[in-house]
Short mmCIF file of C-alpha atoms and ligand atoms in Angstrom, two decimals:
data_model
loop_
_atom_site.label_atom_id
_atom_site.label_comp_id
_atom_site.label_asym_id
_atom_site.label_seq_id
_atom_site.Cartn_x
_atom_site.Cartn_y
_atom_site.Cartn_z
CA MET L 126 35.56 12.30 24.40
CA LYS L 127 33.44 9.29 25.12
CA LYS L 128 29.83 10.15 24.31
CA ILE L 129 26.80 8.98 26.22
CA TYR L 130 24.36 8.44 23.57
CA ARG L 131 20.98 9.95 23.98
CA LYS L 132 18.03 7.51 24.08
CA VAL L 133 14.81 9.06 22.55
CA LEU L 134 12.13 8.48 25.21
CA HIS L 135 8.41 8.94 24.52
CA LYS L 136 6.57 8.60 27.95
CA HIS L 137 6.95 12.37 28.65
CA ILE L 138 5.18 13.28 25.38
CA PRO L 139 1.40 13.37 26.07
CA ILE L 140 0.20 11.72 22.80
CA PHE L 141 2.70 9.00 23.03
CA LYS L 142 2.41 8.50 26.77
CA ASP L 143 0.49 5.23 26.60
CA VAL L 144 2.42 3.77 23.70
CA LYS L 145 3.98 0.32 24.62
CA ASP L 146 7.74 0.17 24.36
CA GLU L 147 7.40 -2.69 21.91
CA ASP L 148 5.26 -0.51 19.64
CA TRP L 149 7.59 2.45 19.92
CA ASN L 150 10.50 0.15 18.85
CA ASP L 151 8.62 -1.36 15.92
CA TRP L 152 9.19 0.34 12.75
CA LYS L 153 5.88 -0.58 11.32
CA TRP L 154 4.29 1.32 14.35
CA GLN L 155 6.59 4.27 13.66
CA LEU L 156 5.55 4.27 9.89
CA ASN L 157 1.97 3.96 10.56
CA ASN L 158 2.00 6.76 13.10
CA THR L 159 3.90 9.38 11.33
CA ILE L 160 2.69 12.91 12.17
CA LYS L 161 1.03 14.37 9.11
CA ASP L 162 -1.20 17.08 10.45
CA ILE L 163 -1.00 20.24 12.51
CA SER L 164 -3.19 19.08 15.32
CA SER L 165 -1.01 15.95 16.02
CA LEU L 166 2.11 17.99 15.69
CA SER L 167 0.91 20.60 18.11
CA LYS L 168 0.44 17.86 20.78
CA ILE L 169 4.29 17.17 20.49
CA ILE L 170 5.68 20.77 20.10
CA THR L 171 4.34 24.09 20.88
CA ILE L 172 3.33 25.97 17.71
CA ASP L 173 1.91 29.42 17.97
CA GLU L 174 -1.14 30.57 16.11
CA LYS L 175 0.85 32.56 13.49
CA GLU L 176 3.02 29.37 12.82
CA LYS L 177 -0.09 27.21 12.63
CA GLU L 178 -1.62 29.48 9.91
CA GLN L 179 1.53 29.42 7.95
CA LEU L 180 1.87 25.74 8.37
CA ALA L 181 -1.53 25.15 7.00
CA ILE L 182 -0.71 27.13 3.87
CA SER L 183 2.51 25.31 3.29
CA LEU L 184 0.96 21.94 3.79
CA LYS L 185 -1.17 22.56 0.75
CA LYS L 186 1.95 22.53 -1.47
CA PHE L 187 4.24 19.86 0.07
CA LYS L 188 3.35 16.92 2.22
CA MET L 189 4.57 16.61 5.79
CA ALA L 190 5.40 13.33 7.59
CA ILE L 191 7.46 13.01 10.72
CA THR L 192 8.12 9.70 12.54
CA PRO L 193 7.25 9.89 16.14
CA TYR L 194 10.91 8.97 16.93
CA TYR L 195 12.28 11.89 15.01
CA ALA L 196 9.50 14.21 16.40
CA ALA L 197 10.35 13.26 19.95
CA LEU L 198 13.93 14.26 19.12
CA ILE L 199 12.97 17.88 18.58
CA ASP L 200 14.11 20.34 21.17
CA GLU L 201 10.92 22.12 22.07
CA ASN L 202 12.55 25.25 23.66
CA TYR L 203 14.76 25.98 20.70
CA ILE L 204 13.06 27.62 17.70
CA ARG L 205 16.22 27.04 15.66
CA CYS L 206 16.44 23.30 16.57
CA PRO L 207 18.09 21.65 13.70
CA ILE L 208 15.78 18.61 13.89
CA ARG L 209 12.74 20.92 13.88
CA LEU L 210 14.00 22.72 10.83
CA GLN L 211 14.49 19.55 8.89
CA ALA L 212 11.04 18.27 9.73
CA VAL L 213 8.52 21.06 10.21
CA PRO L 214 7.47 22.98 7.17
CA ARG L 215 7.95 26.76 7.00
CA ILE L 216 6.16 29.40 4.93
CA GLN L 217 9.41 29.91 2.96
CA GLU L 218 8.70 26.71 1.05
CA LEU L 219 6.18 28.68 -0.95
CA ILE L 220 8.88 31.13 -2.07
CA LYS L 221 9.72 30.71 -5.72
CA ASP L 222 13.22 31.97 -6.13
CA ASP L 223 14.43 33.13 -9.47
CA SER L 224 17.04 30.42 -9.59
CA ASP L 225 14.54 27.52 -8.50
CA ILE L 226 14.17 24.65 -10.86
CA SER L 227 11.77 21.79 -10.53
CA ASP L 228 14.04 19.04 -11.68
CA PRO L 229 17.53 20.75 -11.36
CA LEU L 230 19.40 17.53 -11.75
CA HIS L 231 17.59 16.43 -14.84
CA GLU L 232 16.87 13.00 -13.05
CA ASP L 233 13.59 12.78 -15.09
CA ILE L 234 15.15 13.93 -18.31
CA ASP L 235 18.17 11.67 -18.13
CA SER L 236 15.89 8.81 -17.57
CA PRO L 237 15.79 5.97 -20.23
CA VAL L 238 12.93 4.26 -18.31
CA PRO L 239 10.78 5.64 -15.48
CA GLY L 240 12.53 5.43 -12.16
CA LEU L 241 16.05 4.98 -13.40
CA THR L 242 18.62 7.64 -14.03
CA HIS L 243 21.70 6.85 -16.07
CA ARG L 244 24.15 9.71 -15.78
CA TYR L 245 27.46 8.08 -15.47
CA PRO L 246 28.59 5.32 -17.83
CA ASP L 247 28.98 2.39 -15.21
CA ARG L 248 26.27 3.09 -12.61
CA VAL L 249 22.63 4.00 -12.30
CA LEU L 250 20.34 5.47 -9.87
CA LEU L 251 17.14 3.46 -9.27
CA LEU L 252 14.18 4.90 -7.48
CA VAL L 253 12.14 2.12 -6.23
CA THR L 254 9.44 4.07 -4.28
CA ARG L 255 8.32 7.63 -3.75
CA LYS L 256 7.46 7.23 -0.16
CA CYS L 257 9.62 8.14 2.86
CA SER L 258 9.17 7.74 6.59
CA MET L 259 9.91 11.31 7.01
CA TYR L 260 9.68 14.09 4.31
CA CYS L 261 12.79 16.11 4.70
CA ARG L 262 11.95 19.72 4.20
CA HIS L 263 15.12 20.16 2.17
CA CYS L 264 14.53 17.21 -0.08
CA THR L 265 16.04 17.70 -3.54
CA ARG L 266 13.52 15.27 -4.94
CA ARG L 267 10.51 16.89 -3.54
CA ARG L 268 8.93 17.18 -6.98
CA VAL L 269 8.07 13.54 -6.84
CA VAL L 270 8.88 12.32 -3.29
CA GLY L 271 5.54 12.04 -1.34
CA CYS L 272 3.38 12.66 -4.47
CA ASP L 273 1.95 9.19 -4.62
CA GLU L 274 2.76 6.81 -1.63
CA SER L 275 1.58 3.81 -3.57
CA GLY L 276 5.08 2.24 -2.96
CA PHE L 277 6.73 -0.22 -5.22
CA ASN L 278 5.67 -0.51 -8.92
CA LYS L 279 6.84 -3.96 -10.19
CA GLU L 280 6.30 -3.22 -13.71
CA CYS L 281 8.49 -0.09 -13.65
CA PHE L 282 11.13 -1.98 -11.62
CA LEU L 283 11.37 -4.85 -14.31
CA ASP L 284 11.63 -2.23 -17.01
CA ALA L 285 14.64 -0.79 -15.16
CA VAL L 286 16.12 -4.32 -14.63
CA ASN L 287 15.74 -5.03 -18.28
CA TYR L 288 17.54 -1.72 -19.12
CA ILE L 289 20.35 -2.77 -16.74
CA LYS L 290 20.67 -6.28 -18.19
CA LYS L 291 21.03 -4.82 -21.70
CA ASN L 292 23.64 -2.24 -20.66
CA LYS L 293 26.58 -4.46 -19.72
CA GLN L 294 28.73 -1.52 -18.66
CA ILE L 295 26.55 -0.94 -15.62
CA ARG L 296 28.50 -2.34 -12.58
CA ASP L 297 27.01 -0.39 -9.82
CA VAL L 298 23.22 0.15 -8.94
CA ILE L 299 22.10 2.60 -6.24
CA VAL L 300 18.69 1.55 -4.81
CA SER L 301 17.12 4.89 -3.66
CA GLY L 302 13.80 6.65 -3.79
CA GLY L 303 12.00 8.01 -1.73
CA ASP L 304 13.21 5.72 0.95
CA PRO L 305 13.49 2.15 -0.17
CA LEU L 306 13.39 0.97 3.34
CA THR L 307 9.79 2.06 3.73
CA LEU L 308 9.11 -1.17 1.68
CA PRO L 309 8.55 -4.43 3.45
CA ASP L 310 11.46 -6.85 3.92
CA SER L 311 9.97 -9.33 1.31
CA ARG L 312 10.18 -6.42 -1.29
CA ILE L 313 13.66 -5.44 -0.38
CA GLU L 314 14.74 -9.08 -0.77
CA TYR L 315 13.09 -9.24 -4.27
CA ILE L 316 14.77 -6.10 -5.32
CA LEU L 317 18.26 -7.27 -4.21
CA GLU L 318 17.82 -10.74 -5.37
CA THR L 319 16.83 -9.63 -8.78
CA LEU L 320 19.63 -7.19 -9.07
CA ARG L 321 22.35 -9.68 -7.71
CA ASN L 322 21.23 -12.08 -10.46
CA ILE L 323 22.47 -9.70 -13.17
CA ASN L 324 25.98 -11.03 -13.93
CA HIS L 325 27.66 -7.61 -14.66
CA VAL L 326 26.15 -5.83 -11.54
CA GLU L 327 29.15 -5.89 -9.24
CA ILE L 328 28.05 -3.74 -6.35
CA ILE L 329 24.69 -2.55 -4.98
CA ARG L 330 24.31 0.52 -2.80
CA ILE L 331 21.18 1.24 -0.67
CA GLY L 332 20.37 4.91 -0.01
CA SER L 333 18.22 5.29 3.02
CA ARG L 334 17.58 7.89 5.77
CA THR L 335 15.94 5.43 8.14
CA PRO L 336 18.99 5.08 10.43
CA VAL L 337 18.46 8.79 11.13
CA VAL L 338 14.69 9.20 11.12
CA MET L 339 13.45 5.63 11.86
CA PRO L 340 16.42 3.58 13.20
CA GLN L 341 13.95 0.85 14.28
CA ARG L 342 13.90 -0.11 10.50
CA ILE L 343 17.23 -1.72 10.79
CA THR L 344 16.13 -5.07 12.11
CA ASP L 345 17.95 -8.36 12.33
CA ASN L 346 15.85 -9.74 9.68
CA LEU L 347 16.59 -6.81 7.27
CA VAL L 348 20.34 -7.17 7.88
CA ASN L 349 20.16 -10.99 7.30
CA ILE L 350 18.53 -10.25 3.97
CA ILE L 351 21.20 -7.56 2.91
CA LYS L 352 23.84 -9.98 3.96
CA LYS L 353 22.76 -12.57 1.38
CA TYR L 354 23.37 -10.30 -1.60
CA GLN L 355 26.79 -8.86 -0.82
CA PRO L 356 28.65 -6.80 -1.74
CA ILE L 357 26.22 -4.05 -0.57
CA PHE L 358 27.08 -0.65 0.59
CA PHE L 359 24.78 1.50 2.67
CA ASN L 360 24.63 5.21 2.50
CA THR L 361 22.58 7.26 4.83
CA HIS L 362 21.96 11.06 5.51
CA PHE L 363 22.89 12.44 8.94
CA ASN L 364 23.02 16.28 8.90
CA HIS L 365 23.64 17.19 12.48
CA PRO L 366 25.34 15.66 15.57
CA ASP L 367 22.13 15.83 17.50
CA GLU L 368 20.77 13.03 15.20
CA ILE L 369 23.32 10.65 16.47
CA THR L 370 21.41 8.84 19.29
CA GLU L 371 21.49 5.50 20.92
CA GLU L 372 18.98 4.13 18.53
CA ALA L 373 20.86 5.51 15.46
CA LYS L 374 24.15 4.03 16.78
CA ILE L 375 22.48 0.60 17.26
CA ALA L 376 21.15 0.78 13.67
CA CYS L 377 24.52 1.54 12.23
CA ASP L 378 26.14 -1.06 14.36
CA LYS L 379 23.83 -3.70 13.02
CA LEU L 380 24.93 -2.89 9.46
CA THR L 381 28.65 -2.58 10.03
CA GLU L 382 28.93 -5.57 12.25
CA ASN L 383 27.32 -7.66 9.72
CA GLY L 384 29.73 -6.50 6.99
CA VAL L 385 27.68 -3.84 5.37
CA PRO L 386 29.83 -0.58 5.19
CA VAL L 387 27.90 2.60 5.93
CA GLY L 388 28.70 6.01 4.41
CA ASN L 389 27.09 9.32 5.02
CA GLN L 390 25.76 11.99 2.66
CA THR L 391 25.27 15.37 4.45
CA VAL L 392 23.38 18.23 2.81
CA LEU L 393 24.74 21.68 3.69
CA LEU L 394 21.74 23.57 5.09
CA ARG L 395 21.48 27.22 6.27
CA ASP L 396 20.75 27.34 10.02
CA VAL L 397 21.08 23.63 10.43
CA ASN L 398 24.83 22.86 9.83
CA ASP L 399 26.43 25.70 7.87
CA CYS L 400 29.17 26.10 10.46
CA PRO L 401 32.62 24.49 10.42
CA PHE L 402 32.33 23.61 14.13
CA ILE L 403 28.91 21.77 13.69
CA MET L 404 30.28 19.94 10.60
CA LYS L 405 33.53 18.79 12.31
CA GLU L 406 31.61 17.61 15.28
CA LEU L 407 29.33 15.71 12.94
CA MET L 408 32.16 14.13 11.07
CA HIS L 409 33.82 13.00 14.43
CA GLU L 410 30.56 11.67 15.83
CA LEU L 411 29.91 9.65 12.56
CA LEU L 412 33.36 8.08 12.73
CA LYS L 413 32.57 7.06 16.44
CA ILE L 414 29.76 5.09 15.08
CA ARG L 415 31.81 3.78 12.35
CA VAL L 416 30.00 5.68 9.54
CA LYS L 417 32.36 7.07 6.92
CA PRO L 418 31.65 10.67 5.80
CA TYR L 419 31.20 10.33 2.06
CA TYR L 420 29.87 13.63 0.58
CA ILE L 421 28.76 17.08 1.61
CA TYR L 422 26.25 18.31 -0.98
CA GLN L 423 25.74 21.84 -1.85
CA CYS L 424 21.98 22.50 -1.52
CA ASP L 425 20.39 21.94 -4.88
CA LEU L 426 18.17 24.45 -6.73
CA SER L 427 14.91 22.43 -6.29
CA THR L 428 12.02 24.66 -5.92
CA GLY L 429 10.87 25.57 -2.51
CA ILE L 430 14.22 25.18 -0.62
CA SER L 431 15.93 28.48 -1.35
CA HIS L 432 15.83 29.23 2.44
CA PHE L 433 18.14 26.37 3.06
CA ARG L 434 20.82 27.36 0.60
CA THR L 435 24.16 28.67 1.59
CA SER L 436 26.88 30.13 -0.61
CA VAL L 437 29.35 27.62 -2.14
CA GLY L 438 31.99 29.58 -0.28
CA LYS L 439 30.53 28.25 2.99
CA GLY L 440 31.18 24.72 1.86
CA ILE L 441 34.68 25.50 0.90
CA GLU L 442 35.23 27.25 4.31
CA ILE L 443 34.00 24.01 5.95
CA ILE L 444 36.35 21.75 4.10
CA GLU L 445 39.32 24.31 4.66
CA ASN L 446 38.40 23.66 8.42
CA LEU L 447 38.47 20.00 8.16
CA ARG L 448 41.40 18.98 5.83
CA GLY L 449 44.62 18.72 7.76
CA HIS L 450 42.98 19.86 10.91
CA THR L 451 41.41 16.42 11.55
CA SER L 452 41.65 12.89 10.45
CA GLY L 453 41.52 12.45 6.72
CA MET L 454 38.92 9.85 7.36
CA ALA L 455 36.68 12.69 8.65
CA VAL L 456 36.89 14.67 5.48
CA PRO L 457 34.12 14.02 2.95
CA THR L 458 34.11 15.35 -0.69
CA TYR L 459 32.15 18.54 -1.00
CA VAL L 460 30.23 18.51 -4.29
CA VAL L 461 27.85 20.76 -6.29
CA ASP L 462 25.46 18.53 -8.21
CA ALA L 463 25.44 20.38 -11.47
CA PRO L 464 22.07 21.89 -12.51
CA GLY L 465 21.09 20.46 -15.78
CA GLY L 466 22.22 17.05 -15.09
CA GLY L 467 26.16 17.65 -15.26
CA GLY L 468 26.65 15.30 -12.18
CA LYS L 469 28.49 15.82 -9.03
CA ILE L 470 31.35 18.35 -9.20
CA PRO L 471 33.85 18.40 -6.32
CA VAL L 472 34.71 21.92 -5.14
CA MET L 473 37.59 22.59 -2.59
CA PRO L 474 40.09 24.95 -1.46
CA ASN L 475 42.96 25.55 -3.92
CA TYR L 476 46.08 23.68 -2.79
CA VAL L 477 48.08 24.17 -6.03
CA ILE L 478 49.36 27.68 -5.98
CA SER L 479 51.45 27.50 -9.14
CA ARG L 480 53.33 25.23 -11.42
CA SER L 481 55.92 24.81 -14.17
CA ASP L 482 57.32 21.93 -16.11
CA LYS L 483 59.63 21.14 -13.26
CA LYS L 484 57.97 22.38 -10.16
CA LEU L 485 54.65 22.35 -8.27
CA ILE L 486 54.07 25.05 -5.66
CA LEU L 487 51.64 23.82 -3.07
CA ARG L 488 50.29 25.19 0.17
CA ASN L 489 49.16 23.02 3.09
CA TYR L 490 46.36 23.47 5.56
CA GLU L 491 48.43 25.81 7.66
CA GLY L 492 49.25 28.06 4.63
CA THR L 493 52.79 26.90 4.54
CA ILE L 494 54.18 26.88 0.88
CA THR L 495 56.08 23.92 -0.26
CA VAL L 496 57.87 23.10 -3.54
CA TYR L 497 57.61 19.63 -5.03
CA THR L 498 60.20 18.99 -7.83
CA GLN L 499 58.78 16.75 -10.57
CA PRO L 500 60.97 13.90 -12.00
CA SER L 501 62.69 14.98 -15.21
CA ASP L 502 61.82 11.75 -16.97
CA THR L 503 58.00 11.17 -16.70
CA SER L 504 57.60 8.86 -19.55
CA SER L 505 55.82 5.60 -18.70
CA ASP L 506 56.33 2.45 -20.59
CA CYS L 507 52.90 0.86 -21.20
CA GLY L 508 53.68 -2.87 -21.35
CA ARG L 509 50.08 -3.57 -22.72
CA CYS L 510 49.24 -5.77 -19.68
CA ASN L 511 45.82 -7.61 -19.42
CA ILE L 512 44.23 -4.71 -17.62
CA CYS L 513 45.06 -2.42 -20.55
CA LYS L 514 43.81 -4.97 -23.13
CA ASN L 515 40.45 -5.23 -21.33
CA THR L 516 40.07 -1.57 -20.98
CA TYR L 517 40.73 -1.28 -24.69
CA LYS L 518 37.94 -3.72 -25.32
CA PHE L 519 35.34 -1.38 -23.65
CA PHE L 520 37.12 1.82 -24.59
CA THR L 521 34.79 4.54 -25.92
CA PRO L 522 37.23 7.29 -27.12
CA SER L 523 34.60 9.96 -27.09
CA GLU L 524 33.93 10.01 -23.27
CA GLY L 525 35.01 12.69 -20.88
CA VAL L 526 37.95 15.11 -20.11
CA ALA L 527 39.99 12.03 -19.27
CA THR L 528 40.20 11.00 -22.81
CA LEU L 529 41.77 14.40 -23.71
CA LEU L 530 44.56 13.37 -21.50
CA GLU L 531 44.88 9.87 -22.84
CA GLU L 532 48.28 9.91 -24.48
CA ASN L 533 47.94 6.36 -25.68
CA ILE L 534 44.64 6.93 -27.38
CA GLN L 535 46.15 6.95 -30.89
CA ASN L 536 48.16 3.87 -30.07
CA LEU L 537 45.13 2.20 -28.56
CA ASN L 538 43.15 2.74 -31.68
CA ARG L 539 45.87 1.42 -33.87
CA ARG L 540 46.26 -1.85 -31.93
C1 PLP W 68 25.08 10.64 -7.16
C2 PLP W 68 24.80 9.72 -8.32
C3 PLP W 68 25.25 8.66 -8.62
C4 PLP W 68 26.42 8.17 -7.80
O1 PLP W 68 27.60 8.91 -7.79
P1 PLP W 68 28.95 8.46 -7.00
O2 PLP W 68 29.69 9.60 -7.08
O3 PLP W 68 29.33 7.23 -7.72
O4 PLP W 68 28.48 8.20 -5.61
C5 PLP W 68 24.87 7.97 -9.71
N1 PLP W 68 23.84 8.48 -10.52
C6 PLP W 68 23.29 9.49 -10.21
C7 PLP W 68 22.27 10.02 -11.17
C8 PLP W 68 23.57 10.31 -9.15
O5 PLP W 68 22.96 11.49 -8.88
S1 SF4 W 69 14.52 10.70 2.95
FE1 SF4 W 69 15.63 11.47 1.03
S2 SF4 W 69 14.02 11.18 -0.49
FE2 SF4 W 69 12.99 11.14 1.44
S3 SF4 W 69 12.33 13.14 1.87
FE3 SF4 W 69 14.36 12.95 2.88
S4 SF4 W 69 15.97 13.63 1.43
FE4 SF4 W 69 14.05 13.19 0.25
#
């Protein structure tokens, strides 16, 4: 169905009534006017006395910031509004669950230099700021995000760049934070230019939630900068179809129409999107604005977000409702980011029912069981092509389960 995208208007909201359209559409105005306290928030949405009291207590622990744009998207009359749940703190944030961990993904521990996490051999996560335009209530990085909003630390960044220069196997750098797009264009350009000048860095990714919470940030100027340092991939973070507005669509269009592919990483959140229907609708709406669903994350074990967690079964149920039932393009990979820094582990329904030497018994999305007969001769003649020779040059035989499967490993070592 063709969708009429909602435009987020502000004239009906008392405190934004006199804001000029050109200010409202200016990301710097949005960023400078984020809602950080209860009295401003209560001028936008109704908050009863009890909620106010609870809000005051939770604000002592974790910072609040909501862009005027995202706040105006809240459905006032709906206490379970998915926008509200992601933006407005609740008293449950103070609960310390037994399973809570401050840094569940060991991002600080697996960090050879501050702000850089090197978990996988060929790619790194680079945190260039701790500031975000909105502080998502479910943020996995809440231990650091919003703690100091000083922005970009050049010394730290250059240490990270040096590390990347020295480690020639790094071919993919993910620029994240906080939200890197809270930094001014000149900084973004400096970061991208510096990374692009490292010979072995093949691709750069930008992780930013601004298309969702501050779409005004995706300006022509920013896109022109990004274009100069291609190939760059952009990953954003839509969690609910209600977030896909006219403004969000325009922001994503700007990126895709300038050759920057946009992907989406959703977090599975209780009461926000823990429903196969909502998720399917979200994936469809994303594709309609040319955003490719990339991951659904199981909610992490970070402290203060236990009220957002669902069972892993819920995630599997969601994938069961997507795969086969709709376009493969609409099916992201559901992952559990392993506590202790094990990295992302894909989890999905079981499609392989059984197997023997000769046969594989599979089931499809309808539950129909099929038999795939495997070839009797499965030997493969490695001709030692150039790709093989290059791989051997960098081959580190001690890495990963894949090496246990490597039949040629002895041969490779002997060559
Ligand atoms: C998620 C993540 C990456 C990127 O993983 P992909 O599966 O390549 O998207 C890299 N480093 C860290 C530390 C991560 O958490
Ligand atoms: S934008 Fe990302 S880093 Fe910032 S608060 Fe939201 S989830 Fe956390």
